[in-house]
Amino acid sequence: MTSGHAKIGTLTSSHWGTYRVHAENGSITALEGFERDEDPSPIGQGIVDVLDGPTRIKKPMVRRGWLEHGPGNTEGARGADEFVEVSWSKAIKLVAEELNRVRDRYGNRAIYGGSYGWSSAGRFHHAQSQLKRFLNSVGGYTYSLNTYSYAAAEVTLPHVLGDFYSMVNGATSWDVIKEHSSLFVAFGGAPAKNGQVTNGGVGRHVQKQGMLDAASNGVKVVNVSPLRSDVLDEMGADWIPVYPGSDVALLLGIAHTLHTEKLADTEFLSTYTVGYERFRQYFMGETDGVVKDCSWAELKTGIPAARIRDLARDMARQRTMISVSWSLTRQDNGEQPYWAAIAVASMLGQLGLPGGGIGFGYSAMNAIGANYEGIPGASLPQGKNPIKSFIPVARVTDLLLNPGKQFEYNGMTGTYPEIKLVYWAGGNPFHHHQDLVRMRKAWQKPDTVIVHEWCWNAQAKHADIVLPAATFLERNDIASSSRDPFLVYMQKAAEPVGQSLTDYEIFSALAEELGAREAFTEGRDEEQWLQVIYDETRQKAGARGINLPTFEEFKAKGWFENEMPKEPQVLMKAFRENPEANALGTPSGKIEIFSETVAGFGYEECPGFPFWNDPKEWLGQKASEYPLHLVSNQPKNKLHSQLDHGSHSRKSKINGREPVVIHPDDAKARNIVDGSLVRLFNGRGACLCSAVVSDEVRPRVLQLSTGAWFDPPQLASSEVSCRHGNPNVLTRDEGTSRLAQGPSALSCLVEIELFSGEASDMQMGAFSPPVIRSEPVVGS
Ligand SMILES: Nc1nc2c(c(=O)[nH]1)N[C@H]1C(S)=C(S)[C@@H](COP(=O)(O)OP(=O)(O)OC[C@H]3O[C@@H](n4cnc5c(=O)[nH]c(N)nc54)[C@H](O)[C@@H]3O)O[C@H]1N2
Ligand SMILES: Nc1nc2c(c(=O)[nH]1)N[C@H]1C(S)=C(S)[C@@H](COP(=O)(O)OP(=O)(O)OC[C@H]3O[C@@H](n4cnc5c(=O)[nH]c(N)nc54)[C@H](O)[C@@H]3O)O[C@H]1N2
Ligand SMILES: [Mo]
């Protein structure tokens, strides 16, 4: 695989794969797939042309208004102002003084360090851990709980199955499915595009081949999704094009059929579950007078009753694996789909059998469905946070807007503190958060926003102080993930561009200024920390019978691959074999189809068993000004917003803007053709996109991937909030329910039209840096 290159490149790893890095005269020229990876991802190459250039942040930067007037009172200038280059010593001094001012006057809880985001692979230079360790060494911060990926499930599954992470990571592997399953019913599909990544690094991509092998061995696939392309064409799936957000109704129709046709496994239900009777009374209409049969489900899902009934019968008569994609959790009442799917899987009685039962998000990452034994890798210790105030992560705008207000979460009541300083490293809320127009306003409220970034994305542009971070190619690190069998030594391939420093170097300098250097660094440099992290990993691995080489040997070879597990993974096998000895972590030790605990919280939208609420926005509603459902899913050509400015992602744009996929019927009704410049809008915002007309989406659904860099017009406009196509100017910023308060981006109605304004007024600025001035020589 190295032909064409004189030398074998140094090794590196990323969330999207492991690569050999080729450099000439100190500049990186190519990233080539790792020789052990048969299916490397093209995402990696996207970084080569943007490591240097106008989008790279090369020096510390301070927003001009902040530099001139000090903290506070932005008057909307955050995100619109010019920047001034300053020296590192000045930048460090400014940040340290501001941290001191806020700590002294308001206390550490006025610092928001929840800083969500993926940053880069590598255990030591993990930006989130670096930031948290630093803030803990200077008194702590208001933190965040859960993720944007699947918050609703992180909170719900512990109540229902006793744990979340072991259930997700423990998915029955494709090699078992291939041998034992007859039917694979995929809610939200099994999108191969997502199998390119795993958080913490991918050694070898196995997801796509695993799926293809299963299909060619005769496993029948049903794709329950608004998008046909959510399952590989080669798998020949049957497509059930549900209304987005209606899976719970479909599952209730299935449950009703299984029960009334006596297809439910009553022995399994009584041995392994509690609370089935409460659920049965509900779907039979005994509690609310509404029978949730297939005719009822037809109205809610847009799928004919007979099709739902056939599916239920098919599932009951053969070995069936149910997959529920993570996207199902990121919607209004996102707590319910997993619960409903677990209840149906329990009725089928195949949980714990090879090829039967349930899996949470096949192909959401390379790991989910792979057969592997993760290595228990050590990470950078974050220290202790003495501050007890927190938010559910997706409530960040509420936090900034509503100090003192109470919120409910998983049976608790919390209060939003008043935030004066926001510190972010390794995440991009102008990518990940919903209702960006609202967030952008809230973002003006804190006195100061500090960001570490390497490129001029919207996150950097909306900060007061931007500290330029080195990338993963410009430092040494160790990549490891509990979801991957590889450990990779990430060897520095080039010097950091400009004056950029690693996050560790930046925080070390700040800690020094604040008198906390020893607490933060423990006297160690990068090399010494890597040694410590490696030694701990080696010890932990050893305790599990995995023999890692010495650090020197590991560095010399560059990688280590763990052996395959002795027995292929079958989810809940031990529980099925012996439910007493291997009881689940729920109060009853069994699967809780009804949870007393959740019922005890008294949330009527979430009464303690799988429950249908009409979503706030969905195609089943009577009438709406905005008749189309927007599916904002993960992008194929990048990870979130990362490398959107790079060559690989830019190839997928049309006339520079993000493509939106629209069904031919909906396009025709609006005179939209392939390549049309279109405007998507609703009551929250509007964005421009380029149209792609295709029947790969069901009618009345638009698909617009996440990740296009947020690009507000220079002059505020009510017509267009983003010129580039970031769907989060349209999405809802409301919690899934009081149980998890997760993000609900996927419950979103919009309208689309040909853009009637002047395209020349809407030229993109997403990939242009802000106006930058050199530091004034005298004063500032
Ligand atoms: N509408 C809608 N919105 C969504 C989703 C959706 O499905 N629909 N999905 C959600 C999900 S699942 C997620 S996980 C989130 C993802 O949201 P994020 O994780 O915030 O997205 P990323 O673009 O990966 O942001 C990582 C940032 O870290 C920076 N970075 C990389 N390496 C380093 C480093 O070493 N140091 C520093 N300081 N910075 C670094 C990158 O440049 C980038 O800006 O988005 C969520 N948002
Ligand atoms: N290439 C690439 N891979 C990634 C990522 C990335 O940014 N790029 N992000 C990673 C991250 S952080 C995460 S959390 C995972 C996310 O993994 P997922 O949540 O599985 O990813 P999505 O692509 O958002 O959603 C999968 C599909 O669900 C369908 N869907 C949406 N709403 C509904 C619904 O209500 N019902 C049904 N039945 N289907 C629906 C959509 O058609 C969509 O294509 O992906 C990971 N993998
Ligand atoms: Mo995610």
PDB file of N, CA, C and O in Angstrom, residues 128-155:
ATOM      1  N   GLN A 128     -10.824  18.265  25.880  1.00  0.00           N
ATOM      2  CA  GLN A 128     -11.785  18.336  26.992  1.00  0.00           C
ATOM      3  C   GLN A 128     -11.119  18.008  28.323  1.00  0.00           C
ATOM      4  O   GLN A 128     -11.329  18.689  29.324  1.00  0.00           O
ATOM      5  N   SER A 129     -10.344  16.940  28.321  1.00  0.00           N
ATOM      6  CA  SER A 129      -9.684  16.528  29.574  1.00  0.00           C
ATOM      7  C   SER A 129      -8.678  17.579  30.012  1.00  0.00           C
ATOM      8  O   SER A 129      -8.534  17.866  31.204  1.00  0.00           O
ATOM      9  N   GLN A 130      -7.962  18.138  29.030  1.00  0.00           N
ATOM     10  CA  GLN A 130      -6.982  19.182  29.355  1.00  0.00           C
ATOM     11  C   GLN A 130      -7.673  20.374  30.018  1.00  0.00           C
ATOM     12  O   GLN A 130      -7.229  20.870  31.057  1.00  0.00           O
ATOM     13  N   LEU A 131      -8.773  20.815  29.416  1.00  0.00           N
ATOM     14  CA  LEU A 131      -9.486  21.980  29.949  1.00  0.00           C
ATOM     15  C   LEU A 131     -10.022  21.689  31.353  1.00  0.00           C
ATOM     16  O   LEU A 131      -9.895  22.498  32.282  1.00  0.00           O
ATOM     17  N   LYS A 132     -10.617  20.518  31.518  1.00  0.00           N
ATOM     18  CA  LYS A 132     -11.224  20.195  32.813  1.00  0.00           C
ATOM     19  C   LYS A 132     -10.161  20.052  33.891  1.00  0.00           C
ATOM     20  O   LYS A 132     -10.332  20.527  35.013  1.00  0.00           O
ATOM     21  N   ARG A 133      -9.051  19.424  33.523  1.00  0.00           N
ATOM     22  CA  ARG A 133      -7.960  19.304  34.492  1.00  0.00           C
ATOM     23  C   ARG A 133      -7.446  20.692  34.891  1.00  0.00           C
ATOM     24  O   ARG A 133      -7.198  20.963  36.065  1.00  0.00           O
ATOM     25  N   PHE A 134      -7.300  21.549  33.893  1.00  0.00           N
ATOM     26  CA  PHE A 134      -6.823  22.906  34.180  1.00  0.00           C
ATOM     27  C   PHE A 134      -7.805  23.641  35.094  1.00  0.00           C
ATOM     28  O   PHE A 134      -7.421  24.200  36.129  1.00  0.00           O
ATOM     29  N   LEU A 135      -9.094  23.640  34.734  1.00  0.00           N
ATOM     30  CA  LEU A 135     -10.067  24.383  35.552  1.00  0.00           C
ATOM     31  C   LEU A 135     -10.152  23.797  36.962  1.00  0.00           C
ATOM     32  O   LEU A 135     -10.304  24.540  37.934  1.00  0.00           O
ATOM     33  N   ASN A 136     -10.027  22.479  37.068  1.00  0.00           N
ATOM     34  CA  ASN A 136     -10.039  21.884  38.410  1.00  0.00           C
ATOM     35  C   ASN A 136      -8.824  22.297  39.227  1.00  0.00           C
ATOM     36  O   ASN A 136      -8.900  22.414  40.445  1.00  0.00           O
ATOM     37  N   SER A 137      -7.713  22.546  38.560  1.00  0.00           N
ATOM     38  CA  SER A 137      -6.515  22.941  39.313  1.00  0.00           C
ATOM     39  C   SER A 137      -6.619  24.405  39.772  1.00  0.00           C
ATOM     40  O   SER A 137      -5.810  24.854  40.568  1.00  0.00           O
ATOM     41  N   VAL A 138      -7.618  25.143  39.279  1.00  0.00           N
ATOM     42  CA  VAL A 138      -7.802  26.527  39.747  1.00  0.00           C
ATOM     43  C   VAL A 138      -9.191  26.742  40.363  1.00  0.00           C
ATOM     44  O   VAL A 138      -9.737  27.837  40.330  1.00  0.00           O
ATOM     45  N   GLY A 139      -9.795  25.681  40.909  1.00  0.00           N
ATOM     46  CA  GLY A 139     -11.017  25.873  41.707  1.00  0.00           C
ATOM     47  C   GLY A 139     -12.319  25.363  41.114  1.00  0.00           C
ATOM     48  O   GLY A 139     -13.347  25.455  41.749  1.00  0.00           O
ATOM     49  N   GLY A 140     -12.291  24.834  39.869  1.00  0.00           N
ATOM     50  CA  GLY A 140     -13.485  24.168  39.329  1.00  0.00           C
ATOM     51  C   GLY A 140     -14.357  25.049  38.448  1.00  0.00           C
ATOM     52  O   GLY A 140     -14.032  26.209  38.169  1.00  0.00           O
ATOM     53  N   TYR A 141     -15.511  24.482  38.047  1.00  0.00           N
ATOM     54  CA  TYR A 141     -16.344  25.105  37.011  1.00  0.00           C
ATOM     55  C   TYR A 141     -17.721  24.458  37.008  1.00  0.00           C
ATOM     56  O   TYR A 141     -17.892  23.347  37.512  1.00  0.00           O
ATOM     57  N   THR A 142     -18.687  25.127  36.433  1.00  0.00           N
ATOM     58  CA  THR A 142     -19.995  24.527  36.173  1.00  0.00           C
ATOM     59  C   THR A 142     -19.835  23.552  35.009  1.00  0.00           C
ATOM     60  O   THR A 142     -19.277  23.901  33.970  1.00  0.00           O
ATOM     61  N   TYR A 143     -20.286  22.328  35.210  1.00  0.00           N
ATOM     62  CA  TYR A 143     -20.010  21.269  34.229  1.00  0.00           C
ATOM     63  C   TYR A 143     -21.288  20.830  33.511  1.00  0.00           C
ATOM     64  O   TYR A 143     -22.386  21.321  33.810  1.00  0.00           O
ATOM     65  N   SER A 144     -21.118  19.900  32.563  1.00  0.00           N
ATOM     66  CA  SER A 144     -22.270  19.393  31.816  1.00  0.00           C
ATOM     67  C   SER A 144     -22.332  17.878  31.930  1.00  0.00           C
ATOM     68  O   SER A 144     -21.310  17.224  32.134  1.00  0.00           O
ATOM     69  N   LEU A 145     -23.549  17.343  31.786  1.00  0.00           N
ATOM     70  CA  LEU A 145     -23.754  15.898  31.871  1.00  0.00           C
ATOM     71  C   LEU A 145     -24.273  15.357  30.546  1.00  0.00           C
ATOM     72  O   LEU A 145     -25.038  16.032  29.854  1.00  0.00           O
ATOM     73  N   ASN A 146     -23.894  14.145  30.214  1.00  0.00           N
ATOM     74  CA  ASN A 146     -24.371  13.412  29.029  1.00  0.00           C
ATOM     75  C   ASN A 146     -23.849  14.026  27.720  1.00  0.00           C
ATOM     76  O   ASN A 146     -23.020  14.930  27.737  1.00  0.00           O
ATOM     77  N   THR A 147     -24.364  13.495  26.610  1.00  0.00           N
ATOM     78  CA  THR A 147     -23.831  13.853  25.295  1.00  0.00           C
ATOM     79  C   THR A 147     -24.928  14.413  24.396  1.00  0.00           C
ATOM     80  O   THR A 147     -26.099  14.396  24.754  1.00  0.00           O
ATOM     81  N   TYR A 148     -24.507  14.864  23.198  1.00  0.00           N
ATOM     82  CA  TYR A 148     -25.488  15.184  22.153  1.00  0.00           C
ATOM     83  C   TYR A 148     -25.860  13.917  21.384  1.00  0.00           C
ATOM     84  O   TYR A 148     -26.883  13.890  20.704  1.00  0.00           O
ATOM     85  N   SER A 149     -25.028  12.899  21.461  1.00  0.00           N
ATOM     86  CA  SER A 149     -25.228  11.699  20.642  1.00  0.00           C
ATOM     87  C   SER A 149     -26.482  10.938  21.029  1.00  0.00           C
ATOM     88  O   SER A 149     -27.264  10.544  20.174  1.00  0.00           O
ATOM     89  N   TYR A 150     -26.654  10.706  22.358  1.00  0.00           N
ATOM     90  CA  TYR A 150     -27.740   9.833  22.801  1.00  0.00           C
ATOM     91  C   TYR A 150     -28.107  10.081  24.262  1.00  0.00           C
ATOM     92  O   TYR A 150     -28.338   9.136  25.016  1.00  0.00           O
ATOM     93  N   ALA A 151     -28.187  11.361  24.622  1.00  0.00           N
ATOM     94  CA  ALA A 151     -28.477  11.702  26.022  1.00  0.00           C
ATOM     95  C   ALA A 151     -29.727  10.990  26.534  1.00  0.00           C
ATOM     96  O   ALA A 151     -29.750  10.475  27.662  1.00  0.00           O
ATOM     97  N   ALA A 152     -30.772  10.948  25.710  1.00  0.00           N
ATOM     98  CA  ALA A 152     -32.033  10.367  26.174  1.00  0.00           C
ATOM     99  C   ALA A 152     -31.839   8.903  26.561  1.00  0.00           C
ATOM    100  O   ALA A 152     -32.421   8.427  27.545  1.00  0.00           O
ATOM    101  N   ALA A 153     -31.003   8.190  25.820  1.00  0.00           N
ATOM    102  CA  ALA A 153     -30.758   6.775  26.141  1.00  0.00           C
ATOM    103  C   ALA A 153     -29.804   6.629  27.322  1.00  0.00           C
ATOM    104  O   ALA A 153     -29.941   5.711  28.127  1.00  0.00           O
ATOM    105  N   GLU A 154     -28.850   7.544  27.436  1.00  0.00           N
ATOM    106  CA  GLU A 154     -27.912   7.470  28.568  1.00  0.00           C
ATOM    107  C   GLU A 154     -28.660   7.545  29.896  1.00  0.00           C
ATOM    108  O   GLU A 154     -28.240   6.967  30.890  1.00  0.00           O
ATOM    109  N   VAL A 155     -29.757   8.310  29.906  1.00  0.00           N
ATOM    110  CA  VAL A 155     -30.528   8.457  31.140  1.00  0.00           C
ATOM    111  C   VAL A 155     -31.576   7.341  31.268  1.00  0.00           C
ATOM    112  O   VAL A 155     -31.810   6.833  32.360  1.00  0.00           O
TER     113      VAL A 155
END
